[in-house]
Short mmCIF file of C-alpha atoms and ligand atoms in Angstrom, two decimals:
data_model
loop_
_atom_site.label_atom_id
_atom_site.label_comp_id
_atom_site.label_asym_id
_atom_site.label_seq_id
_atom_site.Cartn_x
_atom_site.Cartn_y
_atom_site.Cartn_z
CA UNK A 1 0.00 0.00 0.00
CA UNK A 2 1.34 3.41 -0.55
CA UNK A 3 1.98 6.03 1.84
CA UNK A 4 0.07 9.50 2.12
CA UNK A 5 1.51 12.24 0.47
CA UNK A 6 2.36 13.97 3.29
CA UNK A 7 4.03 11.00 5.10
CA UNK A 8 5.77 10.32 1.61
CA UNK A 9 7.03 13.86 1.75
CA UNK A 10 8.17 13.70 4.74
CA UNK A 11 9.97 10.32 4.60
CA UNK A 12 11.84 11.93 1.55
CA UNK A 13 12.48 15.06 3.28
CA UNK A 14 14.10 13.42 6.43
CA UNK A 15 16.49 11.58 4.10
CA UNK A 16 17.40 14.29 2.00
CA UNK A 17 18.66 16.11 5.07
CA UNK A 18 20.14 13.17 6.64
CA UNK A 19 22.26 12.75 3.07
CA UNK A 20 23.15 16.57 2.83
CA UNK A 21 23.61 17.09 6.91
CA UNK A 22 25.29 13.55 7.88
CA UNK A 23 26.60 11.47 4.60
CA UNK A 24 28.00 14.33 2.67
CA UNK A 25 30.45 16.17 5.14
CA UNK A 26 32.46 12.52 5.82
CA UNK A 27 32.13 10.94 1.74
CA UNK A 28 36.36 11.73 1.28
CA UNK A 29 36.72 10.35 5.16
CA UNK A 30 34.48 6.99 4.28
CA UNK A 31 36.64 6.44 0.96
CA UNK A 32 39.71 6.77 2.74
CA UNK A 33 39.53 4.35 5.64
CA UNK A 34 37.37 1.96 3.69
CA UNK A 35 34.83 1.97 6.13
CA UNK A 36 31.16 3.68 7.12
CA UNK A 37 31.42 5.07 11.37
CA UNK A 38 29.09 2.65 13.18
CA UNK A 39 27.69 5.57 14.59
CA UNK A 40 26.04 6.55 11.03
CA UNK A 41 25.27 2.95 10.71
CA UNK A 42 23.59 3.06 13.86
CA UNK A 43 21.40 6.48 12.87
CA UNK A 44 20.81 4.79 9.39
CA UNK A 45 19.11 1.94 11.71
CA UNK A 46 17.02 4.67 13.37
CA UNK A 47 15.49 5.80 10.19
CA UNK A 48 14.34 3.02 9.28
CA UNK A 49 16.50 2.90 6.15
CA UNK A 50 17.44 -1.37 6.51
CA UNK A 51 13.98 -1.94 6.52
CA UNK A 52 12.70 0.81 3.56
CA UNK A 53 11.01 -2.83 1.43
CA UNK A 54 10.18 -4.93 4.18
CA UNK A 55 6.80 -5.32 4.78
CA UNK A 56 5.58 -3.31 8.03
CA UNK A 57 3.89 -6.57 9.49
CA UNK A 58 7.25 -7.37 9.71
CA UNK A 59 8.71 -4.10 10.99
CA UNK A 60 9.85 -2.47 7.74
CA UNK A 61 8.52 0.77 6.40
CA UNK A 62 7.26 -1.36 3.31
CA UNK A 63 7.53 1.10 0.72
CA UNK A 64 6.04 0.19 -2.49
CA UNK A 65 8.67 0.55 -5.42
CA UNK A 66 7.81 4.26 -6.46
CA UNK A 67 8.43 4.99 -3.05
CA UNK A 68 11.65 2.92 -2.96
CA UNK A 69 13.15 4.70 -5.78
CA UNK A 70 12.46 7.89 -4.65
CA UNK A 71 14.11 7.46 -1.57
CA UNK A 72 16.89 5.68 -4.00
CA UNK A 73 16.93 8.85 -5.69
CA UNK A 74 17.67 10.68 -2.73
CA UNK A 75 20.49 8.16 -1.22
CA UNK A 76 21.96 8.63 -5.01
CA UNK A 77 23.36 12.34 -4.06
CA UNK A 78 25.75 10.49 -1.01
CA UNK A 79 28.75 8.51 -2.17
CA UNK A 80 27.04 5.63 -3.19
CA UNK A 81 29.20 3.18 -0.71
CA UNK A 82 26.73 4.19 2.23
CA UNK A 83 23.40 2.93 0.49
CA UNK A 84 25.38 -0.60 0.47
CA UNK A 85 25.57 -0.52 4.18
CA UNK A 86 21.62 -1.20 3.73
CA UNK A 87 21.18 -2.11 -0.11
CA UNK A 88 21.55 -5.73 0.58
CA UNK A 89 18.78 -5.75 3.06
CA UNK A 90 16.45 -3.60 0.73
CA UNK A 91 16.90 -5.00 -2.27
CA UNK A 92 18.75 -8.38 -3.02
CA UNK A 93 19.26 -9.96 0.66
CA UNK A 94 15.75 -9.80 1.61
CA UNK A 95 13.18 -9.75 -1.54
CA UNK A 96 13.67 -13.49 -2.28
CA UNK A 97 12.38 -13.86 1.37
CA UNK A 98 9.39 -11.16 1.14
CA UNK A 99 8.03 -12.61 -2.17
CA UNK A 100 8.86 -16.45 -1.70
CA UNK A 101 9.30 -16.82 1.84
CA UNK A 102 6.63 -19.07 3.98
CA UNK A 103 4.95 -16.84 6.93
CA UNK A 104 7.68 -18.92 9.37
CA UNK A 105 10.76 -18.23 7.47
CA UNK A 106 9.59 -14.48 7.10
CA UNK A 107 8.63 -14.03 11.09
CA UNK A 108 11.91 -15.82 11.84
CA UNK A 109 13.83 -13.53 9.81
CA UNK A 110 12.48 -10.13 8.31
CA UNK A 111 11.97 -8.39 11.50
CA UNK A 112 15.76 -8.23 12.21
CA UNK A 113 16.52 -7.50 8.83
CA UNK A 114 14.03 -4.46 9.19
CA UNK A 115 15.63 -2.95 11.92
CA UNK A 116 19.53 -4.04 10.88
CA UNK A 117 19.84 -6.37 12.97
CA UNK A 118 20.45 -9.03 11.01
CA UNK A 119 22.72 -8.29 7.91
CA UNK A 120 21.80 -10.08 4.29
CA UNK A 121 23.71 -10.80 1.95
CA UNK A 122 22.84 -12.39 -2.02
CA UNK A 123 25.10 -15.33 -3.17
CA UNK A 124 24.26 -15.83 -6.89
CA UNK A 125 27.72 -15.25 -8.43
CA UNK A 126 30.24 -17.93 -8.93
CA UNK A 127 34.06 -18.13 -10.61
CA UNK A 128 32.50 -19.44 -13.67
CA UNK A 129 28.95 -17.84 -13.42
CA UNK A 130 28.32 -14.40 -13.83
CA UNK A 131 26.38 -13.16 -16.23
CA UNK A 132 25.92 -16.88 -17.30
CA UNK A 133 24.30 -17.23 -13.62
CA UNK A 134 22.23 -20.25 -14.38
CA UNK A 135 25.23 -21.57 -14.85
CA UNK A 136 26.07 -22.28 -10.88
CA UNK A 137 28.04 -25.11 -9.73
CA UNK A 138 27.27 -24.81 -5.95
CA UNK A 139 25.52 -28.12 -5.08
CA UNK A 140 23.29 -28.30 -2.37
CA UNK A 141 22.33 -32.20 -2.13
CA UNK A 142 19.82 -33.15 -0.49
CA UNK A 143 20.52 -35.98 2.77
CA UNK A 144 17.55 -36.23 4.85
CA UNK A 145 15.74 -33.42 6.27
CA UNK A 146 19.08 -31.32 5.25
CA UNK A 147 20.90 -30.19 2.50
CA UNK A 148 24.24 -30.29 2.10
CA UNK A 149 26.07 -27.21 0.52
CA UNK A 150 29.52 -27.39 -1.10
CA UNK A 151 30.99 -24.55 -3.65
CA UNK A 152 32.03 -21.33 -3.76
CA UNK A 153 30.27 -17.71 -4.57
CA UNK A 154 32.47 -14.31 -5.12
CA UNK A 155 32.19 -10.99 -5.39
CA UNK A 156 29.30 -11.48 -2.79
CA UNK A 157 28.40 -7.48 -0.99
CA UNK A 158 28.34 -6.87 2.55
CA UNK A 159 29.39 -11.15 3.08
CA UNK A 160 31.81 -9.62 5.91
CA UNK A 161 28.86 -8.38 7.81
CA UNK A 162 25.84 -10.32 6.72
CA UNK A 163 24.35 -13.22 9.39
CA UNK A 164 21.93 -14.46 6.88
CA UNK A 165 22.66 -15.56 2.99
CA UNK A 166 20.10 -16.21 0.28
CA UNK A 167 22.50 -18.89 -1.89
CA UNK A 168 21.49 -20.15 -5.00
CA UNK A 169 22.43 -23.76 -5.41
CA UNK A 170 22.35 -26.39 -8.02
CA UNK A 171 19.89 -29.34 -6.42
CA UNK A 172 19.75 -31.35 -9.47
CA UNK A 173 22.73 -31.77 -11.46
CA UNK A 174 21.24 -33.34 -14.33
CA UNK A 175 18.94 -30.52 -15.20
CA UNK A 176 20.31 -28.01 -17.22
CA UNK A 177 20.63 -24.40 -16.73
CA UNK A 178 18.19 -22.37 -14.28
CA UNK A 179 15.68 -25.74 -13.86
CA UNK A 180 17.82 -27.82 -11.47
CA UNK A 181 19.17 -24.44 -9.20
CA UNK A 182 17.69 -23.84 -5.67
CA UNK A 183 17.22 -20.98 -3.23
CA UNK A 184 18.45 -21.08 0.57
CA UNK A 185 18.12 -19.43 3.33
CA UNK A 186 21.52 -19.81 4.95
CA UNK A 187 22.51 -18.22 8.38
CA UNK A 188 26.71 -17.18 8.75
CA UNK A 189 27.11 -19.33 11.53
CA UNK A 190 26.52 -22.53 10.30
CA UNK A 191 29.63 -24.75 10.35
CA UNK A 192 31.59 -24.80 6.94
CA UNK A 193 30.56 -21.45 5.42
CA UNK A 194 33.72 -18.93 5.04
CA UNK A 195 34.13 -15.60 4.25
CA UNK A 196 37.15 -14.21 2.41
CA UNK A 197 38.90 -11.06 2.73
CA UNK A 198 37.69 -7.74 0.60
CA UNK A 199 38.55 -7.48 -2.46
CA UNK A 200 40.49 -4.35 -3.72
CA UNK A 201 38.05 -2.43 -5.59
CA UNK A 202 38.06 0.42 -8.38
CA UNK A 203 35.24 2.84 -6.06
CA UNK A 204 32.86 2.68 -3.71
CA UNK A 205 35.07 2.66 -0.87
CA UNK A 206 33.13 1.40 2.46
CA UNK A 207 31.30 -0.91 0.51
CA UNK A 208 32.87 -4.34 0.11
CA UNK A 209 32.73 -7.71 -1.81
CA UNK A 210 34.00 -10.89 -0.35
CA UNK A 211 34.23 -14.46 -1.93
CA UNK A 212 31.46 -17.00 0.45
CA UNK A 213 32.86 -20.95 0.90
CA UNK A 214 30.83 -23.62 1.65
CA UNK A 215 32.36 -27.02 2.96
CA UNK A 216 30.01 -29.53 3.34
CA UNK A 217 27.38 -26.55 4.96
CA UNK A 218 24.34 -28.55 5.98
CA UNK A 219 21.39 -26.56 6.03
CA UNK A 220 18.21 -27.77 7.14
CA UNK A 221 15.52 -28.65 4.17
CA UNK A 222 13.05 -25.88 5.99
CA UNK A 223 15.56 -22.96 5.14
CA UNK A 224 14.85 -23.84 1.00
CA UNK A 225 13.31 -20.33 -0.34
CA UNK A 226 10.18 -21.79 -2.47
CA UNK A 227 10.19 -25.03 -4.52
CA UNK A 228 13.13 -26.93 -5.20
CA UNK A 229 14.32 -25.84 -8.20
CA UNK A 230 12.40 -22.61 -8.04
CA UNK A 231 16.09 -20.57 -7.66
CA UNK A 232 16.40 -18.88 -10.68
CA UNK A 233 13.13 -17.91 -10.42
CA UNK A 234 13.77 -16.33 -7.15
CA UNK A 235 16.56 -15.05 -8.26
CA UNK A 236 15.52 -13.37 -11.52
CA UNK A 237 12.68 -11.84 -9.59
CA UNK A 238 14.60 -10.44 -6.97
CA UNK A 239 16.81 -8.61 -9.59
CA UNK A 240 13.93 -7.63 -11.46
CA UNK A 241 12.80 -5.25 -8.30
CA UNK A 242 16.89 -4.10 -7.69
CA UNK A 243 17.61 -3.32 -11.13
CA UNK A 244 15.19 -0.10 -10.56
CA UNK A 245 16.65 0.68 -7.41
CA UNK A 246 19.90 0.48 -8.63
CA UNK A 247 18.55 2.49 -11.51
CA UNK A 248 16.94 5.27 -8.84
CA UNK A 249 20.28 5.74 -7.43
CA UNK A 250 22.30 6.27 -10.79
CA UNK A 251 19.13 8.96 -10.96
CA UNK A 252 20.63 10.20 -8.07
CA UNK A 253 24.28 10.77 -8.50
CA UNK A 254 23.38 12.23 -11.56
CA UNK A 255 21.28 15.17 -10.36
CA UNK A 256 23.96 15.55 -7.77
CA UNK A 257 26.82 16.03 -9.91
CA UNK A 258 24.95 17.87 -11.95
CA UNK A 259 24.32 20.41 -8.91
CA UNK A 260 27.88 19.83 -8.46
CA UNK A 261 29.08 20.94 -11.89
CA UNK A 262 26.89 24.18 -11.82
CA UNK A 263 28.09 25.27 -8.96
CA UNK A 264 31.24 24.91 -10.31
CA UNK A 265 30.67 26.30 -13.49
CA UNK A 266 29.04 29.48 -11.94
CA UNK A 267 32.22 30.13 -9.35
CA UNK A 268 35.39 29.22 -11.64
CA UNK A 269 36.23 32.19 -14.32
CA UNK A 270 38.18 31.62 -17.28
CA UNK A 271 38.62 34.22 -19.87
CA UNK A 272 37.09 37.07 -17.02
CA UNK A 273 33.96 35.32 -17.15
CA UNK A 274 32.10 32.53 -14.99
CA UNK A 275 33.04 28.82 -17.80
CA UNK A 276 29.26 28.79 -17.41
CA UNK A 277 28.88 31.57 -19.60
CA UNK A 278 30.37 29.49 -21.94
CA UNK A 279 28.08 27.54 -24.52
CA UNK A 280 30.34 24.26 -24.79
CA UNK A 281 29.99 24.29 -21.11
CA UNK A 282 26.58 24.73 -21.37
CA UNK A 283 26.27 22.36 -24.02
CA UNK A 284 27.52 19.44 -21.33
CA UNK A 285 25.59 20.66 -18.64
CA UNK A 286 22.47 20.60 -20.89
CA UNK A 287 23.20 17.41 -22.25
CA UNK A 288 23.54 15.64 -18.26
CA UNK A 289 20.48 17.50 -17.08
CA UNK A 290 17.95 16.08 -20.79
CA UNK A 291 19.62 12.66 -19.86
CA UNK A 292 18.96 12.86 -16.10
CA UNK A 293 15.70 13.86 -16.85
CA UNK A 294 15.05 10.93 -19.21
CA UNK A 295 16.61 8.28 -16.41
CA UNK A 296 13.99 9.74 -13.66
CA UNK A 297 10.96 9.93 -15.59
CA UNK A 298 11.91 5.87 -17.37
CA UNK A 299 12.93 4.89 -13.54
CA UNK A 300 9.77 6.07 -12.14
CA UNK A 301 6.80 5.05 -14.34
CA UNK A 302 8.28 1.63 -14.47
CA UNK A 303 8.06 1.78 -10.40
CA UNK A 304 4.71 2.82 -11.18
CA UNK A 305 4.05 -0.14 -13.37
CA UNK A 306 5.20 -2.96 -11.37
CA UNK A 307 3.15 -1.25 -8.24
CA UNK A 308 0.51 -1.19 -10.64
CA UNK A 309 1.01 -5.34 -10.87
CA UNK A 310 2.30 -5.05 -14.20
CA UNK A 311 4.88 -7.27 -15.34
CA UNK A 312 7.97 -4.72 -15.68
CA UNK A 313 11.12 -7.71 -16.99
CA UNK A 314 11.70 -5.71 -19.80
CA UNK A 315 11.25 -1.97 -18.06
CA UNK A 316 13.58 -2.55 -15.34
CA UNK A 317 16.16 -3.83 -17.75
CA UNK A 318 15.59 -0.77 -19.96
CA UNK A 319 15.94 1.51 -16.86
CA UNK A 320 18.58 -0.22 -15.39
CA UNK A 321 20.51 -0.27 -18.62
CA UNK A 322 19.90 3.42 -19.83
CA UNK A 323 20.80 4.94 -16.16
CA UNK A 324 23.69 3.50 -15.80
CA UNK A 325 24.93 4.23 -18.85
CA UNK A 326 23.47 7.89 -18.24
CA UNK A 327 25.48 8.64 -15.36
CA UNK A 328 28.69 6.71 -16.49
CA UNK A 329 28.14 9.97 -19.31
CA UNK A 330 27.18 12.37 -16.79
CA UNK A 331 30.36 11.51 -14.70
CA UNK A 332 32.57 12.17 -17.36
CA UNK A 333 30.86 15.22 -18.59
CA UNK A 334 31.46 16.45 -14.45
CA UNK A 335 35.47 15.64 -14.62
CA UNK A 336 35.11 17.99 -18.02
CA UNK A 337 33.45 20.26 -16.96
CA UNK A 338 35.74 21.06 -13.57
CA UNK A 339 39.01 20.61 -15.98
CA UNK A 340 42.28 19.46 -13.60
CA UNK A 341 40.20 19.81 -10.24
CA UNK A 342 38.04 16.78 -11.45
CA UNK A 343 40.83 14.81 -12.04
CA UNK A 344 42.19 15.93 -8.26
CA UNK A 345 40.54 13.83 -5.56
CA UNK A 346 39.97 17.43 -3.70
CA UNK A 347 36.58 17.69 -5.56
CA UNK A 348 35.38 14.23 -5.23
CA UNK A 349 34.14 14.19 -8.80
CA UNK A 350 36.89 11.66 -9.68
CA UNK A 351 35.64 9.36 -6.31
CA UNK A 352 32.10 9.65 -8.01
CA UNK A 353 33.65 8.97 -11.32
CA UNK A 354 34.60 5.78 -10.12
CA UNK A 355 32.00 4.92 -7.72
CA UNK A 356 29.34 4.90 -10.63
CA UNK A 357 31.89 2.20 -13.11
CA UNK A 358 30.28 -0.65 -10.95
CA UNK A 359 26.43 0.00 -11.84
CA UNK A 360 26.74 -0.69 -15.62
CA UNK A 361 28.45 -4.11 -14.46
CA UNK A 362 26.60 -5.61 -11.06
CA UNK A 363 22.94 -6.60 -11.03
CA UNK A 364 23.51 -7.71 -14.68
CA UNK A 365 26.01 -6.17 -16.85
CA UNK A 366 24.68 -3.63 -19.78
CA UNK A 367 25.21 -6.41 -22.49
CA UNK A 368 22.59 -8.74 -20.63
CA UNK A 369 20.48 -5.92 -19.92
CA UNK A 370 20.35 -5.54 -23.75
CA UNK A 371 20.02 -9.66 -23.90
CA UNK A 372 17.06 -9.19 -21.78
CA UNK A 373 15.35 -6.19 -23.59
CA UNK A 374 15.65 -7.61 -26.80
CA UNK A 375 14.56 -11.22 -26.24
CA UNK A 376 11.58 -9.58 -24.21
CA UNK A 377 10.51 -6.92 -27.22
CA UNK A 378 10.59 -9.96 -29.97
CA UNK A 379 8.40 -11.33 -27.61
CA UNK A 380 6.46 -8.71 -27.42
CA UNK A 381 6.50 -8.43 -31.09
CA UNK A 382 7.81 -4.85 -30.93
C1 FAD B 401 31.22 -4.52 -6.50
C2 FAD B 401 30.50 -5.77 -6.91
C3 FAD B 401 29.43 -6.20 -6.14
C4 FAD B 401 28.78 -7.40 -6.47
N1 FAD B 401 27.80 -7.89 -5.64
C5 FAD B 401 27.27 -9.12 -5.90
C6 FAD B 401 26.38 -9.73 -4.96
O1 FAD B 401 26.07 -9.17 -3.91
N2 FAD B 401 25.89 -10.97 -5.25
C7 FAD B 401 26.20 -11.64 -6.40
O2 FAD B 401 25.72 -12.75 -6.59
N3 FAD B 401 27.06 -11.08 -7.32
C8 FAD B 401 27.60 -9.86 -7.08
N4 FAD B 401 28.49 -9.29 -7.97
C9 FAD B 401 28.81 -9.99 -9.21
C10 FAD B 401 28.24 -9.32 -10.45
O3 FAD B 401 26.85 -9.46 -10.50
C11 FAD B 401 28.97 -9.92 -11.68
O4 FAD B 401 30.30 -9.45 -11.63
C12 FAD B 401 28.30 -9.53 -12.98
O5 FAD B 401 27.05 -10.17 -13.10
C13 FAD B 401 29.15 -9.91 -14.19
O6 FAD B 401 29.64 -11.21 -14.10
P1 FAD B 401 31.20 -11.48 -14.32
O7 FAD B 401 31.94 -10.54 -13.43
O8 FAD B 401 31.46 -12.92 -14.19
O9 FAD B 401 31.49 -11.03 -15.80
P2 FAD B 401 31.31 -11.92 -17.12
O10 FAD B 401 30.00 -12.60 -17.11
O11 FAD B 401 32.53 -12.77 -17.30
O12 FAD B 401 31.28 -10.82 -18.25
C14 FAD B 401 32.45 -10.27 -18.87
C15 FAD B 401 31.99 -9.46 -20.10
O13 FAD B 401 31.34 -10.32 -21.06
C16 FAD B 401 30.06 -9.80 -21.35
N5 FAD B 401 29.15 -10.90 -21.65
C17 FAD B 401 28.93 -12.05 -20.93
N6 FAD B 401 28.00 -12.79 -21.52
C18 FAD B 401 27.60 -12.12 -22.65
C19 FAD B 401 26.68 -12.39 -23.71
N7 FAD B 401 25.93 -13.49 -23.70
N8 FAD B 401 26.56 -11.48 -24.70
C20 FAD B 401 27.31 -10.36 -24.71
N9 FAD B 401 28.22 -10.05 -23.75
C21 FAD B 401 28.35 -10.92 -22.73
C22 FAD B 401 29.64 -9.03 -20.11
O14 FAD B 401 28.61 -8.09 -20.40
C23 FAD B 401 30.95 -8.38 -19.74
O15 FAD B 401 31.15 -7.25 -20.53
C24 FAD B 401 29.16 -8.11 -7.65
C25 FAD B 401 30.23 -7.66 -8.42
C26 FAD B 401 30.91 -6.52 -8.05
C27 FAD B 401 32.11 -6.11 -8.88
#
């Protein structure tokens, strides 16, 4: 159900301050030590912001997915590493619990998610399947009232924190592709499940990826998310809702560098005059802002869709696709536009330059996004 417009405004406006009053000032601090204070963790808990999808019989604020992106949209204008603190627990760590969970699993579980409690994490991606992710080796065979997990995942976000995994695992080895692949609910502290060390990565500092082990892992046959081999399913669904998020937050950075670059452009003279004056300045900046523009209005009537109970495969991929790309454009437009200071990590338009390479590759990589809007259209028949 979706909130009043008052409550909705207000919900927006207390995040919008929290970004501008509390995220902003420490961005360059968060990049350098790799890591987001616990004390802005802990006021991120307070707002509610773990639990922004989670359904509030369960204790979440259970936006619908206008609402969600909106409030995407305003997380987009921090450095993007502090909406991964609570992404996972939105968007890919919990939904394959809130659409295909049973009401025990959920009451077990989504309450702590809601409030932060518990950490989630989604283990989809293996050495050898990424964007080929029916393609996962992970078996999870079945002995008894358990299942036993053995394989590895990598690249998995926020593994160093989480307490509760959704793992996609291959129950029947003879089927081929998504048919034979499982979902599980797997908590951290089962015996047998490691967690590698960060990765190095190119941005988003504060936000990490870890590779997830399982050595003989037995989980119990009650933790299976939906039907055996219902995974992909899950799976495909749950990316299907954070490819728009994802695609609200690109919305995001966008708008902010944009407010970035005019600010910019209206302070630094060149030639006795502000470089805004100048039309192949203007040109860039006018270019960002039609784009930006496009992204929000694609980003938000597809929200409006899928609340609307419409199927939205081919929408989100669309979105997801064309804002990412957007503000991979409208990042390198910014650098342009501030000349030598963008390329200075002073500014933090070269952080943000980097922080946005990552959303044209996770959640589906542009090519598949492409994969998936074309085999949808034919289907379509135009
Ligand atoms: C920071 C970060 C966070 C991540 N978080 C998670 C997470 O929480 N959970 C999780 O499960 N995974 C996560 N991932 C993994 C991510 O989803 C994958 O990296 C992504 O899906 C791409 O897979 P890959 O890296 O194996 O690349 P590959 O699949 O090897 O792709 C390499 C290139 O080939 C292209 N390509 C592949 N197949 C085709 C095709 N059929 N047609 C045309 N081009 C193709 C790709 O588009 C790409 O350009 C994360 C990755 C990163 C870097």
């Amino acid at each position: 159900m979706a909130l009043d417009l008052d409550t909705r405004e207000q919900l927006i406006d207390t995040v919008r301050r929290f970004v501008a009053e509390r995220l902003r000032p420490i961005e360059a601090k968060v990049a350098e030590d790799d890591a987001v204070p616990a004390e802005i963790i802990e006021e991120m808990k307070g707002l509610g912001l773990f639990g922004l999808s989670i359904p509030e019989d369960f204790g979440g604020l259970g936006l619908n997915m206008e609402e969600e992106c909106l409030v995407g949209i305003e997380l987009g204008r921090a450095s993007p590493a502090f909406r991964s603190v609570f992404g996972t627990n939105v968007g890919i760590g919990s939904q394959g619990l809130v659409m295909f969970g049973t009401d025990a699993q959920k009451t077990k579980w989504l309450p702590g998610i809601a409030s932060g409690e518990i950490v989630t994490s989604f283990a989809l991606t293996e050495a050898e399947a990424g964007s080929d992710s029916a393609a996962v080796q992970t078996r999870a065979a079945r002995d008894g009232d358990d299942y036993v997990l053995n394989g590895a995942k990598r690249y998995i976000t926020n593994a160093g924190k989480a307490s509760l995994f959704t793992v996609m695992a291959r129950t029947d080895p003879e089927a081929k592709g998504g048919s034979g692949v499982s979902a599980f609910l797997v908590p951290r502290d089962l015996p047998g499940l490691g967690v590698s060390k960060p990765e190095k990565k190119m941005g988003q500092q504060g936000a990490h990826i870890h590779d997830v082990t399982f050595d003989n892992v037995r989980v119990p046959a009650w933790n299976r998310l939906g039907e055996e081999g219902e995974g992909f399913k899950v799976a495909m669904q749950v990316l299907d809702r954070g490819r728009l998020h994802i695609a609200s937050v690109c919305v995001g950075v966008a708008e902010r560098l944009l407010a970035d670059c005019v600010a910019y452009a209206s302070e630094r003279k060149q030639f006795g005059q502000p470089i805004a004056s100048f039309q192949l300045i203007q040109a860039m900046i006018a270019d960002s802002k039609t784009e930006a523009l496009a992204a929000r209005a694609l980003v938000l009537e597809t929200a409006r869709q899928r609340d609307a109970g419409a199927g939205v495969t081919l929408e989100a991929a669309a979105a997801k696709l064309f804002a990412s790309e957007m503000v991979g454009r409208v990042a390198d437009r910014a650098v342009q536009i501030f000349g030598g200071a963008g390329y200075v990590a002073d500014y933090g338009i070269e952080r943000l330059y980097r922080d946005v390479r990552i959303f044209r590759i996770y959640e589906g990589t542009s090519q598949i996004q492409q994969l998936v809007i074309a085999r949808e259209t034919l289907k379509r028949g135009g």
